[in-house]
mmCIF file of C-alpha atoms in Angstrom:
data_model
loop_
_atom_site.group_PDB
_atom_site.id
_atom_site.type_symbol
_atom_site.label_atom_id
_atom_site.label_comp_id
_atom_site.label_asym_id
_atom_site.label_seq_id
_atom_site.Cartn_x
_atom_site.Cartn_y
_atom_site.Cartn_z
ATOM 1 C CA MET F 1 0.000 0.000 0.000
ATOM 2 C CA SER F 2 1.138 3.527 -0.640
ATOM 3 C CA ASN F 3 -0.020 6.905 0.549
ATOM 4 C CA PRO F 4 0.115 9.506 -2.233
ATOM 5 C CA PRO F 5 0.636 13.076 -1.016
ATOM 6 C CA GLU F 6 -2.785 14.179 -2.271
ATOM 7 C CA SER F 7 -5.453 13.116 0.189
ATOM 8 C CA ALA F 8 -8.463 14.653 1.854
ATOM 9 C CA GLY F 9 -7.067 16.325 4.946
ATOM 10 C CA ASN F 10 -5.694 13.615 7.201
ATOM 11 C CA THR F 11 -7.503 10.834 5.347
ATOM 12 C CA PRO F 12 -4.910 8.545 3.730
ATOM 13 C CA VAL F 13 -5.280 7.157 0.233
ATOM 14 C CA HIS F 14 -4.022 3.639 -0.503
ATOM 15 C CA ARG F 15 -3.160 2.242 -3.936
ATOM 16 C CA HIS F 16 -4.051 -1.384 -4.692
ATOM 17 C CA GLY F 17 -3.392 -2.369 -8.276
ATOM 18 C CA PRO F 18 -6.074 -0.780 -10.470
ATOM 19 C CA VAL F 19 -7.737 1.250 -7.704
ATOM 20 C CA GLU F 20 -7.106 3.782 -4.976
ATOM 21 C CA ILE F 21 -9.070 3.587 -1.730
ATOM 22 C CA GLU F 22 -9.816 6.375 0.740
ATOM 23 C CA VAL F 23 -11.352 5.400 4.086
ATOM 24 C CA HIS F 24 -13.531 7.827 6.026
ATOM 25 C CA THR F 25 -14.335 6.696 9.568
ATOM 26 C CA LEU F 26 -17.720 8.223 10.272
ATOM 27 C CA GLY F 27 -20.244 8.587 13.056
ATOM 28 C CA PRO F 28 -20.454 7.371 16.647
ATOM 29 C CA PHE F 29 -19.974 3.756 15.539
ATOM 30 C CA GLU F 30 -16.748 4.691 13.708
ATOM 31 C CA THR F 31 -17.884 3.044 10.503
ATOM 32 C CA ASN F 32 -15.321 2.733 7.731
ATOM 33 C CA CYS F 33 -16.939 4.223 4.650
ATOM 34 C CA MET F 34 -14.834 4.055 1.512
ATOM 35 C CA VAL F 35 -14.363 5.986 -1.687
ATOM 36 C CA VAL F 36 -12.825 3.905 -4.474
ATOM 37 C CA TRP F 37 -11.574 5.299 -7.768
ATOM 38 C CA PRO F 38 -9.362 4.121 -10.640
ATOM 39 C CA ALA F 39 -5.627 4.615 -10.371
ATOM 40 C CA GLY F 40 -4.419 7.406 -12.624
ATOM 41 C CA TRP F 41 -7.564 9.473 -12.103
ATOM 42 C CA ARG F 42 -5.587 12.734 -12.138
ATOM 43 C CA GLU F 43 -4.907 12.250 -15.845
ATOM 44 C CA ARG F 44 -8.608 12.100 -16.664
ATOM 45 C CA PRO F 45 -10.628 15.117 -17.767
ATOM 46 C CA GLU F 46 -12.703 16.404 -14.852
ATOM 47 C CA GLY F 47 -15.961 15.138 -16.320
ATOM 48 C CA GLU F 48 -14.583 11.585 -16.367
ATOM 49 C CA ARG F 49 -13.281 11.382 -12.790
ATOM 50 C CA GLU F 50 -15.449 8.579 -11.455
ATOM 51 C CA CYS F 51 -15.590 7.075 -7.996
ATOM 52 C CA VAL F 52 -17.705 4.561 -6.126
ATOM 53 C CA VAL F 53 -18.846 4.837 -2.506
ATOM 54 C CA ILE F 54 -18.780 1.666 -0.410
ATOM 55 C CA ASP F 55 -21.093 2.133 2.601
ATOM 56 C CA ALA F 56 -22.282 5.530 3.804
ATOM 57 C CA GLY F 57 -22.625 6.006 7.549
ATOM 58 C CA MET F 58 -23.572 8.971 9.667
ATOM 59 C CA GLY F 59 -22.075 12.327 8.785
ATOM 60 C CA THR F 60 -21.014 12.047 5.158
ATOM 61 C CA GLU F 61 -20.200 15.757 4.765
ATOM 62 C CA ARG F 62 -16.439 15.205 4.974
ATOM 63 C CA MET F 63 -16.582 12.392 2.452
ATOM 64 C CA LEU F 64 -18.644 14.458 0.016
ATOM 65 C CA LYS F 65 -16.246 17.382 0.415
ATOM 66 C CA ALA F 66 -13.290 15.139 -0.433
ATOM 67 C CA ILE F 67 -15.059 13.747 -3.504
ATOM 68 C CA ARG F 68 -15.902 17.211 -4.789
ATOM 69 C CA SER F 69 -12.398 18.528 -4.092
ATOM 70 C CA ARG F 70 -11.044 16.039 -6.627
ATOM 71 C CA GLY F 71 -13.671 16.871 -9.212
ATOM 72 C CA GLN F 72 -15.051 13.344 -8.996
ATOM 73 C CA HIS F 73 -18.595 12.124 -9.459
ATOM 74 C CA VAL F 74 -20.079 9.087 -7.751
ATOM 75 C CA THR F 75 -21.208 6.435 -10.236
ATOM 76 C CA ALA F 76 -22.443 3.829 -7.725
ATOM 77 C CA ILE F 77 -23.211 3.335 -4.029
ATOM 78 C CA ILE F 78 -22.497 -0.255 -3.006
ATOM 79 C CA LEU F 79 -23.491 -1.449 0.459
ATOM 80 C CA THR F 80 -21.772 -4.329 2.237
ATOM 81 C CA HIS F 81 -24.912 -4.709 4.347
ATOM 82 C CA ALA F 82 -27.829 -2.618 5.570
ATOM 83 C CA HIS F 83 -27.289 -2.082 9.288
ATOM 84 C CA MET F 84 -28.036 1.520 10.131
ATOM 85 C CA ASP F 85 -24.419 2.567 10.741
ATOM 86 C CA HIS F 86 -23.615 1.644 7.127
ATOM 87 C CA ILE F 87 -26.635 3.246 5.441
ATOM 88 C CA ALA F 88 -27.493 6.410 7.397
ATOM 89 C CA GLY F 89 -25.698 8.609 4.863
ATOM 90 C CA VAL F 90 -26.943 6.911 1.704
ATOM 91 C CA GLY F 91 -29.639 9.533 1.201
ATOM 92 C CA ALA F 92 -27.078 12.348 1.311
ATOM 93 C CA ILE F 93 -24.817 10.659 -1.255
ATOM 94 C CA LYS F 94 -27.762 9.816 -3.504
ATOM 95 C CA GLY F 95 -29.058 13.361 -3.167
ATOM 96 C CA ALA F 96 -25.718 14.767 -4.296
ATOM 97 C CA PHE F 97 -25.339 12.241 -7.118
ATOM 98 C CA PRO F 98 -28.878 11.152 -8.057
ATOM 99 C CA ASP F 99 -27.759 9.044 -11.039
ATOM 100 C CA ALA F 100 -25.618 6.762 -8.840
ATOM 101 C CA PRO F 101 -27.425 3.413 -8.418
ATOM 102 C CA ILE F 102 -27.680 1.941 -4.924
ATOM 103 C CA MET F 103 -26.606 -1.709 -4.844
ATOM 104 C CA ILE F 104 -27.167 -4.231 -2.071
ATOM 105 C CA HIS F 105 -27.497 -7.994 -1.725
ATOM 106 C CA GLU F 106 -30.942 -9.301 -2.588
ATOM 107 C CA ALA F 107 -31.425 -10.751 0.929
ATOM 108 C CA GLU F 108 -31.627 -7.212 2.338
ATOM 109 C CA ARG F 109 -33.767 -5.603 -0.334
ATOM 110 C CA GLU F 110 -36.301 -4.427 2.271
ATOM 111 C CA TRP F 111 -33.841 -3.262 4.908
ATOM 112 C CA LEU F 112 -33.030 0.178 3.528
ATOM 113 C CA THR F 113 -36.579 1.400 4.028
ATOM 114 C CA ASN F 114 -37.391 -0.581 7.191
ATOM 115 C CA PRO F 115 -35.987 0.737 10.517
ATOM 116 C CA GLN F 116 -36.972 -2.493 12.250
ATOM 117 C CA LEU F 117 -34.849 -4.610 9.918
ATOM 118 C CA ASN F 118 -31.857 -2.261 9.728
ATOM 119 C CA LEU F 119 -31.847 -2.156 13.551
ATOM 120 C CA SER F 120 -32.092 1.616 13.853
ATOM 121 C CA MET F 121 -35.226 1.203 15.966
ATOM 122 C CA LEU F 122 -33.083 -0.482 18.608
ATOM 123 C CA GLY F 123 -31.232 2.801 19.047
ATOM 124 C CA GLY F 124 -34.405 4.815 19.286
ATOM 125 C CA PHE F 125 -33.876 6.862 16.119
ATOM 126 C CA PRO F 126 -35.312 5.275 12.981
ATOM 127 C CA VAL F 127 -33.105 5.465 9.890
ATOM 128 C CA THR F 128 -34.247 4.912 6.339
ATOM 129 C CA ALA F 129 -32.496 5.222 2.999
ATOM 130 C CA PRO F 130 -33.655 5.309 -0.616
ATOM 131 C CA PRO F 131 -34.511 1.857 -1.983
ATOM 132 C CA ALA F 132 -31.985 -0.199 -3.904
ATOM 133 C CA ASP F 133 -31.663 0.232 -7.646
ATOM 134 C CA ARG F 134 -29.821 -3.060 -8.170
ATOM 135 C CA LEU F 135 -29.875 -6.283 -6.185
ATOM 136 C CA LEU F 136 -26.661 -8.293 -6.021
ATOM 137 C CA LYS F 137 -26.107 -12.040 -5.899
ATOM 138 C CA ASP F 138 -23.240 -14.265 -4.823
ATOM 139 C CA GLY F 139 -20.654 -14.673 -7.563
ATOM 140 C CA GLU F 140 -21.841 -11.658 -9.532
ATOM 141 C CA ILE F 141 -19.256 -9.390 -11.134
ATOM 142 C CA VAL F 142 -19.867 -5.660 -10.841
ATOM 143 C CA GLU F 143 -17.942 -3.622 -13.399
ATOM 144 C CA ILE F 144 -17.041 -0.091 -12.370
ATOM 145 C CA PHE F 145 -15.149 2.672 -14.175
ATOM 146 C CA GLY F 146 -15.724 1.999 -17.848
ATOM 147 C CA GLU F 147 -13.729 3.132 -20.830
ATOM 148 C CA SER F 148 -12.500 6.705 -20.859
ATOM 149 C CA ASN F 149 -13.872 8.964 -23.579
ATOM 150 C CA SER F 150 -10.467 10.585 -23.891
ATOM 151 C CA GLU F 151 -8.487 9.339 -26.899
ATOM 152 C CA ARG F 152 -5.186 9.606 -25.022
ATOM 153 C CA LEU F 153 -6.337 7.256 -22.287
ATOM 154 C CA CYS F 154 -6.904 3.533 -22.610
ATOM 155 C CA SER F 155 -8.575 2.356 -19.416
ATOM 156 C CA ARG F 156 -10.561 -0.784 -18.743
ATOM 157 C CA ALA F 157 -13.326 -1.392 -16.277
ATOM 158 C CA VAL F 158 -12.430 -2.510 -12.772
ATOM 159 C CA LYS F 159 -14.231 -5.674 -11.721
ATOM 160 C CA LEU F 160 -15.575 -6.350 -8.239
ATOM 161 C CA GLU F 161 -16.481 -9.921 -7.380
ATOM 162 C CA VAL F 162 -19.450 -10.184 -5.020
ATOM 163 C CA ARG F 163 -19.018 -12.865 -2.349
ATOM 164 C CA HIS F 164 -22.058 -13.432 -0.151
ATOM 165 C CA THR F 165 -20.760 -13.514 3.438
ATOM 166 C CA PRO F 166 -23.832 -13.733 5.694
ATOM 167 C CA GLY F 167 -23.783 -14.276 9.435
ATOM 168 C CA HIS F 168 -23.461 -10.755 10.779
ATOM 169 C CA SER F 169 -26.487 -10.017 8.618
ATOM 170 C CA PRO F 170 -28.356 -12.131 6.047
ATOM 171 C CA GLY F 171 -27.201 -10.079 3.078
ATOM 172 C CA GLY F 172 -23.644 -9.263 4.056
ATOM 173 C CA ILE F 173 -21.245 -9.178 1.122
ATOM 174 C CA THR F 174 -17.530 -8.927 0.470
ATOM 175 C CA LEU F 175 -16.250 -7.096 -2.609
ATOM 176 C CA VAL F 176 -13.030 -8.522 -4.044
ATOM 177 C CA VAL F 177 -11.150 -6.169 -6.364
ATOM 178 C CA GLU F 178 -9.903 -8.108 -9.370
ATOM 179 C CA GLY F 179 -6.172 -7.597 -9.742
ATOM 180 C CA GLY F 180 -5.962 -5.503 -6.600
ATOM 181 C CA GLY F 181 -5.132 -8.027 -3.893
ATOM 182 C CA VAL F 182 -7.754 -6.410 -1.695
ATOM 183 C CA ALA F 183 -11.185 -7.314 -0.311
ATOM 184 C CA LEU F 184 -13.758 -4.981 1.224
ATOM 185 C CA VAL F 185 -15.273 -7.302 3.812
ATOM 186 C CA GLY F 186 -17.877 -5.177 5.597
ATOM 187 C CA ASP F 187 -18.579 -6.446 9.115
ATOM 188 C CA ALA F 188 -17.834 -10.112 8.433
ATOM 189 C CA LEU F 189 -14.192 -10.070 9.515
ATOM 190 C CA PHE F 190 -12.136 -7.559 11.489
ATOM 191 C CA ALA F 191 -8.502 -7.311 12.482
ATOM 192 C CA GLY F 192 -8.442 -9.812 15.353
ATOM 193 C CA SER F 193 -12.208 -10.155 15.563
ATOM 194 C CA ILE F 194 -15.425 -10.860 13.658
ATOM 195 C CA GLY F 195 -18.809 -9.206 13.260
ATOM 196 C CA ARG F 196 -21.312 -9.368 16.075
ATOM 197 C CA THR F 197 -23.746 -12.266 16.011
ATOM 198 C CA ASP F 198 -26.058 -11.263 18.868
ATOM 199 C CA PHE F 199 -28.355 -9.037 16.789
ATOM 200 C CA PRO F 200 -31.598 -10.165 15.164
ATOM 201 C CA GLY F 201 -30.769 -11.858 11.877
ATOM 202 C CA CYS F 202 -27.236 -12.790 12.992
ATOM 203 C CA ASP F 203 -25.848 -16.303 13.365
ATOM 204 C CA PHE F 204 -22.352 -17.333 14.476
ATOM 205 C CA GLU F 205 -22.260 -20.664 12.618
ATOM 206 C CA THR F 206 -23.283 -18.954 9.394
ATOM 207 C CA LEU F 207 -20.655 -16.247 9.833
ATOM 208 C CA GLU F 208 -17.958 -18.778 10.654
ATOM 209 C CA ARG F 209 -18.812 -20.708 7.488
ATOM 210 C CA SER F 210 -18.739 -17.504 5.439
ATOM 211 C CA ILE F 211 -15.297 -16.622 6.752
ATOM 212 C CA ARG F 212 -13.876 -20.089 6.172
ATOM 213 C CA GLU F 213 -15.409 -20.655 2.735
ATOM 214 C CA LYS F 214 -15.479 -17.155 1.229
ATOM 215 C CA LEU F 215 -12.676 -15.223 2.929
ATOM 216 C CA TYR F 216 -10.026 -17.671 4.116
ATOM 217 C CA THR F 217 -9.996 -19.113 0.588
ATOM 218 C CA LEU F 218 -8.654 -15.815 -0.775
ATOM 219 C CA PRO F 219 -4.881 -15.531 -1.355
ATOM 220 C CA GLU F 220 -3.158 -15.082 1.998
ATOM 221 C CA GLU F 221 -1.588 -11.785 0.965
ATOM 222 C CA THR F 222 -5.035 -10.257 0.352
ATOM 223 C CA VAL F 223 -5.505 -7.035 2.320
ATOM 224 C CA ILE F 224 -8.902 -6.779 3.992
ATOM 225 C CA TYR F 225 -10.722 -3.509 4.576
ATOM 226 C CA PRO F 226 -13.303 -4.104 7.330
ATOM 227 C CA GLY F 227 -16.312 -2.004 8.224
ATOM 228 C CA HIS F 228 -14.696 -0.993 11.512
ATOM 229 C CA GLY F 229 -11.110 -0.791 12.720
ATOM 230 C CA PRO F 230 -7.797 -1.159 10.877
ATOM 231 C CA THR F 231 -6.912 -3.212 7.836
ATOM 232 C CA SER F 232 -5.447 -6.686 8.101
ATOM 233 C CA THR F 233 -4.529 -9.574 5.814
ATOM 234 C CA ILE F 234 -6.061 -12.977 5.244
ATOM 235 C CA ALA F 235 -2.816 -14.613 6.387
ATOM 236 C CA ARG F 236 -2.823 -12.732 9.684
ATOM 237 C CA GLU F 237 -6.445 -13.556 10.457
ATOM 238 C CA LYS F 238 -6.078 -17.233 9.557
ATOM 239 C CA ARG F 239 -3.132 -17.435 11.889
ATOM 240 C CA SER F 240 -4.286 -15.393 14.855
ATOM 241 C CA ASN F 241 -7.993 -14.516 14.781
ATOM 242 C CA PRO F 242 -9.300 -15.926 18.100
ATOM 243 C CA PHE F 243 -12.844 -16.450 16.812
ATOM 244 C CA VAL F 244 -12.207 -18.262 13.539
ATOM 245 C CA ARG F 245 -8.855 -20.010 13.146
ATOM 246 C CA ALA F 246 -7.930 -21.651 9.858
#
């Protein structure tokens, strides 16, 4: 990973193969909300500077400011799952970039508009978000950042593989960046921990199976970006995670 000098304030930017990733830790639950864009974006004309938002928690103003400061436009909002701390800011992002489709796993299609399902009612302040525009399935490939319209640039789409990783929630997903050696794992797996399984809709055995079958099967050098806390690697978690050992 590298940290280019241009970043939003104190928010570092990391390069992984075809993409750069900026993590904004937002809200009282310190949710990691990510902005992903193609490497080499500075060479693109301003109208072609695309980015994708992965999860949008509470207080997205700083994230939106960073996106606008680079002259980028959001082309998709992809949600790793629909618990309230990952969706509270979806409306703000969608409002700023109304053409960006909201994507979520099909198992949580109703959660964005239902405070009971997204657990915001448990906290006493109901949260809703705009409904999904696209429902994702396990094994699906989501292509982001298409061909540049500029003749001097030859760019190809970046592919994200959707891996269904339920257990923390029924529709939890991991996004694996093709050629990037990186996986955005939501709240399935953390550095030294795993997602909670004591909420409605959670199940430890299901989460353990997801981690073993969908995450620990990734190359060991894969860097994981969790929904909370620092990054880690598959090798480190297989070796030392106290909840799910390889």
